[in-house]
Amino acid sequence: MIILDTNMLWGVSPDNASVDLLKTIRATGVQGVAVPWTVMEELAAQRALKYQEKYDAAFHAHKALRLITPWETNAVMQPLETEKVRRYWRDAFAAILEVLPPSASVLQEAAYREANVIPPCKQLEMKGVNKPVKTGSRDAAIWLTAVEYAREHPDETVYFVSKNTNDFGDGSSYKGRARLWRDIQELGDRFKHYASLDPVVAEFTQPTEVDDALVQEQVGTPEVASIIAREAGAKWGVDVESMHAFDAPTFLGTLWPDSDDSERPLMGGAGPWITTPYAQVDLVSDVSAYRIGDHVWCTATVRWLLTGLALLGRQSGLGRVGRAWETRLLLSPTRAESQLTILRSSSPRPLTADDFQRLSVPAASASLPGYSAEVWQQLAKWQEAEKPTLLRSALMAMALWAGSRRKDG
């Protein structure tokens, strides 16, 4: 198990290359990647405090603006939501890392070490404070959580990684930190302590070369396109089985051109998709390959063209809507049974006129003579429901209205 200290993720967003590599190691099953609960809370707190700082600055600036404005303004500041920010970042990092909860004994030992200034705890001289301030209980909790995990999993090796060499040392020597050495002495080679990820990554991964054409061929299969389409449908489609309120996803998309010579497709609000959209690979770039264990694993950035039937906002009907979605994928060209993994993705964008030109049949068919059997079956389900929700009724009414207009036309 790779266990990271807070400083290894300080300021790191879940969408950078370093995190991609951690996800790759975890997804391949070679090693788990985790943080102690204390680290997760520090990461969330870092973002929440930064958010509160910026919010306070915006609040005072907004108040000052109102005071000097000679007329009444309607602008209203949104409420401060620090806990929502913390939840967001906990969820974001939980998608990357396992969280190791501390036991009661770990928390007690951490508090004891701080009270008695036992490493990694220490006391500091603070300006304006008459006596030294004891600190380090969080560092102790992080260290002891990693040590406890190693003790409780005798069949695993723990790779503890921290840049905090002042308190933990660099793993090569524990001079002046005899208590830390005693903590791990019984673990022997099963507890490896590093000051950077480089030696850990080098132990499990080896950069290698791969034919980009092979990756493009694998990404371009109908099976991969189907996975991407289902994922897009899950994110921005309507879940009719559990929909009970006006919480269906909406998005900015491009309406299908009225003719082949349309140079500027119309963009507008749409969503949700009524059926699983069609996915077509558009561009494969930034391919990296690693040999992990007996197999080669590749990460690649893939841009997808998505099209499907969706509600058309103000037009109160159904129509074909297009979006471009960029994903960072993990796949193995040497392990056929491996599953495609979406490491991360960016927010989809409307399609351009050139994008439409690159769409293939059946997606490129601009004519919509009628809805698919899947759509009509779903509409029938809504209509037959004993107590259809208002949203379901509205969806059905709009679909039928759009269908009648298309039929009359």
CSV table of N, CA, C and O in Angstrom, one decimal, residues 1-10 18-19 21-27 30-43 90 92-102 141-143 145-150 153 156-162 191-192 194 197 200 204:
chain,number,residue,atom,x,y,z
A,1,MET,N,0.8,-1.2,0.0
A,1,MET,CA,0.0,0.0,0.0
A,1,MET,C,0.9,1.2,0.0
A,1,MET,O,1.8,1.4,0.8
A,2,ILE,N,0.6,2.2,-0.9
A,2,ILE,CA,1.3,3.5,-0.9
A,2,ILE,C,0.5,4.4,-0.1
A,2,ILE,O,-0.7,4.6,-0.4
A,3,ILE,N,1.1,5.0,0.9
A,3,ILE,CA,0.4,5.9,1.8
A,3,ILE,C,1.0,7.3,1.8
A,3,ILE,O,2.3,7.4,2.0
A,4,LEU,N,0.3,8.3,1.4
A,4,LEU,CA,0.8,9.6,1.2
A,4,LEU,C,0.5,10.6,2.3
A,4,LEU,O,-0.6,10.6,2.9
A,5,ASP,N,1.5,11.4,2.6
A,5,ASP,CA,1.3,12.5,3.5
A,5,ASP,C,0.6,13.7,2.8
A,5,ASP,O,0.6,13.7,1.6
A,6,THR,N,0.2,14.6,3.6
A,6,THR,CA,-0.6,15.8,3.0
A,6,THR,C,0.3,16.5,2.0
A,6,THR,O,-0.2,16.9,0.9
A,7,ASN,N,1.6,16.7,2.3
A,7,ASN,CA,2.4,17.6,1.4
A,7,ASN,C,2.6,17.0,0.1
A,7,ASN,O,3.0,17.7,-0.9
A,8,MET,N,2.3,15.7,-0.1
A,8,MET,CA,2.5,15.1,-1.4
A,8,MET,C,1.3,15.5,-2.4
A,8,MET,O,1.4,15.3,-3.6
A,9,LEU,N,0.2,16.0,-1.8
A,9,LEU,CA,-0.9,16.4,-2.5
A,9,LEU,C,-1.3,17.9,-2.3
A,9,LEU,O,-2.3,18.3,-2.8
A,10,TRP,N,-0.4,18.6,-1.7
A,10,TRP,CA,-0.6,20.0,-1.4
A,10,TRP,C,-0.7,20.8,-2.7
A,10,TRP,O,0.2,20.9,-3.5
A,18,SER,N,0.5,13.7,-12.4
A,18,SER,CA,0.9,12.9,-11.3
A,18,SER,C,-0.2,12.1,-10.7
A,18,SER,O,0.0,10.9,-10.3
A,19,VAL,N,-1.4,12.7,-10.6
A,19,VAL,CA,-2.5,11.9,-10.1
A,19,VAL,C,-2.9,10.8,-11.1
A,19,VAL,O,-3.4,9.8,-10.7
A,21,LEU,N,-1.0,9.0,-12.8
A,21,LEU,CA,-0.1,7.9,-12.6
A,21,LEU,C,-0.5,7.1,-11.3
A,21,LEU,O,-0.4,5.9,-11.3
A,22,LEU,N,-0.9,7.9,-10.3
A,22,LEU,CA,-1.4,7.2,-9.1
A,22,LEU,C,-2.6,6.4,-9.4
A,22,LEU,O,-2.8,5.2,-8.9
A,23,LYS,N,-3.5,6.9,-10.2
A,23,LYS,CA,-4.7,6.2,-10.5
A,23,LYS,C,-4.4,5.0,-11.4
A,23,LYS,O,-5.0,3.9,-11.2
A,24,THR,N,-3.4,5.1,-12.2
A,24,THR,CA,-3.0,4.0,-13.0
A,24,THR,C,-2.4,2.9,-12.2
A,24,THR,O,-2.8,1.7,-12.3
A,25,ILE,N,-1.6,3.2,-11.2
A,25,ILE,CA,-1.0,2.2,-10.3
A,25,ILE,C,-2.2,1.5,-9.5
A,25,ILE,O,-2.2,0.3,-9.4
A,26,ARG,N,-3.1,2.3,-9.1
A,26,ARG,CA,-4.2,1.7,-8.3
A,26,ARG,C,-5.2,0.9,-9.2
A,26,ARG,O,-5.6,-0.2,-8.8
A,27,ALA,N,-5.5,1.4,-10.4
A,27,ALA,CA,-6.4,0.7,-11.2
A,27,ALA,C,-5.9,-0.6,-11.7
A,27,ALA,O,-6.6,-1.5,-12.0
A,30,VAL,N,-1.7,-3.2,-8.9
A,30,VAL,CA,-0.4,-3.5,-8.5
A,30,VAL,C,-0.2,-3.1,-7.0
A,30,VAL,O,0.4,-3.8,-6.2
A,31,GLN,N,-0.7,-1.9,-6.7
A,31,GLN,CA,-0.6,-1.4,-5.4
A,31,GLN,C,-1.9,-0.5,-5.1
A,31,GLN,O,-2.4,0.1,-6.0
A,32,GLY,N,-2.3,-0.5,-3.8
A,32,GLY,CA,-3.3,0.4,-3.4
A,32,GLY,C,-2.6,1.8,-3.2
A,32,GLY,O,-1.4,1.9,-2.9
A,33,VAL,N,-3.4,2.9,-3.2
A,33,VAL,CA,-2.9,4.2,-2.9
A,33,VAL,C,-3.9,4.8,-1.9
A,33,VAL,O,-5.1,4.9,-2.2
A,34,ALA,N,-3.4,5.3,-0.8
A,34,ALA,CA,-4.2,5.7,0.3
A,34,ALA,C,-3.7,6.9,1.0
A,34,ALA,O,-2.5,7.3,0.8
A,35,VAL,N,-4.5,7.6,1.8
A,35,VAL,CA,-4.1,8.7,2.7
A,35,VAL,C,-4.8,8.4,4.0
A,35,VAL,O,-5.9,7.9,4.1
A,36,PRO,N,-4.1,8.7,5.1
A,36,PRO,CA,-4.8,8.7,6.4
A,36,PRO,C,-5.9,9.7,6.4
A,36,PRO,O,-5.9,10.7,5.7
A,37,TRP,N,-6.9,9.4,7.2
A,37,TRP,CA,-8.1,10.3,7.4
A,37,TRP,C,-7.6,11.7,7.7
A,37,TRP,O,-8.2,12.7,7.2
A,38,THR,N,-6.6,11.9,8.5
A,38,THR,CA,-6.1,13.2,8.8
A,38,THR,C,-5.6,14.0,7.6
A,38,THR,O,-5.8,15.2,7.5
A,39,VAL,N,-5.0,13.3,6.7
A,39,VAL,CA,-4.6,13.9,5.4
A,39,VAL,C,-5.7,14.4,4.6
A,39,VAL,O,-5.8,15.5,4.1
A,40,MET,N,-6.8,13.6,4.5
A,40,MET,CA,-8.0,14.0,3.7
A,40,MET,C,-8.6,15.2,4.3
A,40,MET,O,-9.0,16.1,3.6
A,41,GLU,N,-8.7,15.3,5.6
A,41,GLU,CA,-9.3,16.5,6.3
A,41,GLU,C,-8.4,17.7,6.1
A,41,GLU,O,-8.9,18.8,5.9
A,42,GLU,N,-7.1,17.5,6.1
A,42,GLU,CA,-6.2,18.7,5.8
A,42,GLU,C,-6.3,19.2,4.4
A,42,GLU,O,-6.3,20.4,4.1
A,43,LEU,N,-6.5,18.2,3.4
A,43,LEU,CA,-6.7,18.6,2.0
A,43,LEU,C,-8.0,19.4,1.9
A,43,LEU,O,-8.0,20.4,1.2
A,90,ARG,N,-13.4,16.3,-0.6
A,90,ARG,CA,-13.3,14.9,-0.1
A,90,ARG,C,-13.7,13.9,-1.1
A,90,ARG,O,-13.1,12.9,-1.4
A,92,ALA,N,-13.7,14.4,-4.4
A,92,ALA,CA,-12.8,14.5,-5.5
A,92,ALA,C,-11.6,13.6,-5.2
A,92,ALA,O,-11.1,12.8,-6.1
A,93,PHE,N,-11.0,13.7,-4.0
A,93,PHE,CA,-9.8,12.9,-3.7
A,93,PHE,C,-10.2,11.5,-3.4
A,93,PHE,O,-9.4,10.6,-3.6
A,94,ALA,N,-11.4,11.2,-2.9
A,94,ALA,CA,-11.8,9.8,-2.6
A,94,ALA,C,-11.9,9.0,-3.9
A,94,ALA,O,-11.8,7.8,-3.9
A,95,ALA,N,-12.1,9.7,-5.0
A,95,ALA,CA,-12.1,9.0,-6.3
A,95,ALA,C,-10.7,8.5,-6.7
A,95,ALA,O,-10.6,7.7,-7.6
A,96,ILE,N,-9.7,9.1,-6.1
A,96,ILE,CA,-8.4,8.8,-6.4
A,96,ILE,C,-7.7,7.8,-5.4
A,96,ILE,O,-7.0,6.9,-5.7
A,97,LEU,N,-8.1,8.1,-4.1
A,97,LEU,CA,-7.3,7.5,-3.0
A,97,LEU,C,-8.3,6.9,-2.0
A,97,LEU,O,-9.4,7.3,-1.8
A,98,GLU,N,-7.8,5.8,-1.4
A,98,GLU,CA,-8.5,5.2,-0.3
A,98,GLU,C,-8.2,6.0,0.9
A,98,GLU,O,-7.1,6.5,1.1
A,99,VAL,N,-9.1,6.1,1.8
A,99,VAL,CA,-9.0,6.8,3.1
A,99,VAL,C,-8.8,5.8,4.2
A,99,VAL,O,-9.7,4.9,4.4
A,100,LEU,N,-7.8,5.9,5.0
A,100,LEU,CA,-7.5,5.0,6.1
A,100,LEU,C,-7.9,5.7,7.4
A,100,LEU,O,-7.3,6.7,7.9
A,101,PRO,N,-9.0,5.2,8.1
A,101,PRO,CA,-9.5,5.9,9.3
A,101,PRO,C,-8.5,5.6,10.5
A,101,PRO,O,-8.0,4.4,10.6
A,102,PRO,N,-8.2,6.5,11.3
A,102,PRO,CA,-7.4,6.3,12.5
A,102,PRO,C,-8.1,5.5,13.6
A,102,PRO,O,-9.3,5.8,13.8
A,141,ALA,N,-0.5,11.5,14.0
A,141,ALA,CA,-1.6,10.7,13.6
A,141,ALA,C,-1.4,10.1,12.2
A,141,ALA,O,-1.8,9.0,11.9
A,142,ILE,N,-0.8,10.9,11.3
A,142,ILE,CA,-0.6,10.4,10.0
A,142,ILE,C,0.5,9.3,10.0
A,142,ILE,O,0.3,8.2,9.4
A,143,TRP,N,1.5,9.5,10.7
A,143,TRP,CA,2.6,8.5,10.8
A,143,TRP,C,2.1,7.2,11.5
A,143,TRP,O,2.3,6.1,10.9
A,145,THR,N,-0.9,6.1,11.7
A,145,THR,CA,-1.9,5.4,10.9
A,145,THR,C,-1.2,4.5,9.9
A,145,THR,O,-1.6,3.4,9.6
A,146,ALA,N,-0.1,5.0,9.3
A,146,ALA,CA,0.6,4.2,8.3
A,146,ALA,C,1.3,3.0,9.0
A,146,ALA,O,1.3,1.9,8.5
A,147,VAL,N,1.8,3.3,10.2
A,147,VAL,CA,2.5,2.2,10.9
A,147,VAL,C,1.4,1.1,11.4
A,147,VAL,O,1.7,-0.1,11.2
A,148,GLU,N,0.3,1.6,11.8
A,148,GLU,CA,-0.8,0.7,12.2
A,148,GLU,C,-1.2,-0.2,11.1
A,148,GLU,O,-1.5,-1.4,11.2
A,149,TYR,N,-1.4,0.4,9.9
A,149,TYR,CA,-1.8,-0.3,8.7
A,149,TYR,C,-0.8,-1.4,8.4
A,149,TYR,O,-1.2,-2.6,8.1
A,150,ALA,N,0.5,-1.1,8.5
A,150,ALA,CA,1.5,-2.1,8.2
A,150,ALA,C,1.5,-3.3,9.2
A,150,ALA,O,1.6,-4.4,8.9
A,153,HIS,N,-1.6,-5.5,8.4
A,153,HIS,CA,-1.5,-6.2,7.1
A,153,HIS,C,-0.2,-6.8,6.9
A,153,HIS,O,0.7,-6.3,6.1
A,156,GLU,N,1.5,-7.3,3.4
A,156,GLU,CA,1.7,-6.1,2.5
A,156,GLU,C,2.9,-5.4,2.9
A,156,GLU,O,3.4,-5.4,4.1
A,157,THR,N,3.5,-4.6,1.9
A,157,THR,CA,4.6,-3.7,2.2
A,157,THR,C,3.9,-2.3,2.1
A,157,THR,O,3.2,-2.0,1.2
A,158,VAL,N,4.3,-1.4,3.1
A,158,VAL,CA,3.8,-0.1,3.1
A,158,VAL,C,4.9,0.9,2.6
A,158,VAL,O,6.0,0.8,3.0
A,159,TYR,N,4.5,1.7,1.6
A,159,TYR,CA,5.4,2.7,1.1
A,159,TYR,C,4.9,4.1,1.6
A,159,TYR,O,3.9,4.6,1.0
A,160,PHE,N,5.5,4.6,2.6
A,160,PHE,CA,5.1,5.9,3.2
A,160,PHE,C,5.9,7.0,2.6
A,160,PHE,O,7.1,7.0,2.6
A,161,VAL,N,5.2,8.0,2.0
A,161,VAL,CA,5.8,9.0,1.2
A,161,VAL,C,5.5,10.4,1.8
A,161,VAL,O,4.3,10.7,1.9
A,162,SER,N,6.5,11.1,2.2
A,162,SER,CA,6.3,12.5,2.8
A,162,SER,C,7.5,13.4,2.5
A,162,SER,O,8.6,12.9,2.6
A,191,PHE,N,8.2,-1.8,5.7
A,191,PHE,CA,7.8,-0.4,5.8
A,191,PHE,C,8.9,0.4,5.2
A,191,PHE,O,10.1,0.5,5.7
A,192,LYS,N,8.6,0.9,4.0
A,192,LYS,CA,9.6,1.7,3.3
A,192,LYS,C,9.2,3.2,3.3
A,192,LYS,O,8.0,3.5,3.0
A,194,TYR,N,9.9,7.1,2.0
A,194,TYR,CA,10.5,7.9,1.0
A,194,TYR,C,10.1,9.3,1.1
A,194,TYR,O,9.0,9.7,1.7
A,197,LEU,N,7.9,10.6,-4.6
A,197,LEU,CA,7.2,9.4,-5.2
A,197,LEU,C,8.1,8.7,-6.3
A,197,LEU,O,7.8,7.6,-6.7
A,200,VAL,N,9.2,5.2,-5.6
A,200,VAL,CA,8.0,4.3,-5.6
A,200,VAL,C,7.5,4.0,-7.0
A,200,VAL,O,7.2,2.8,-7.3
A,204,PHE,N,7.4,0.2,-9.5
A,204,PHE,CA,6.3,-0.4,-10.1
A,204,PHE,C,6.0,-0.2,-11.5
A,204,PHE,O,5.3,-0.9,-12.2
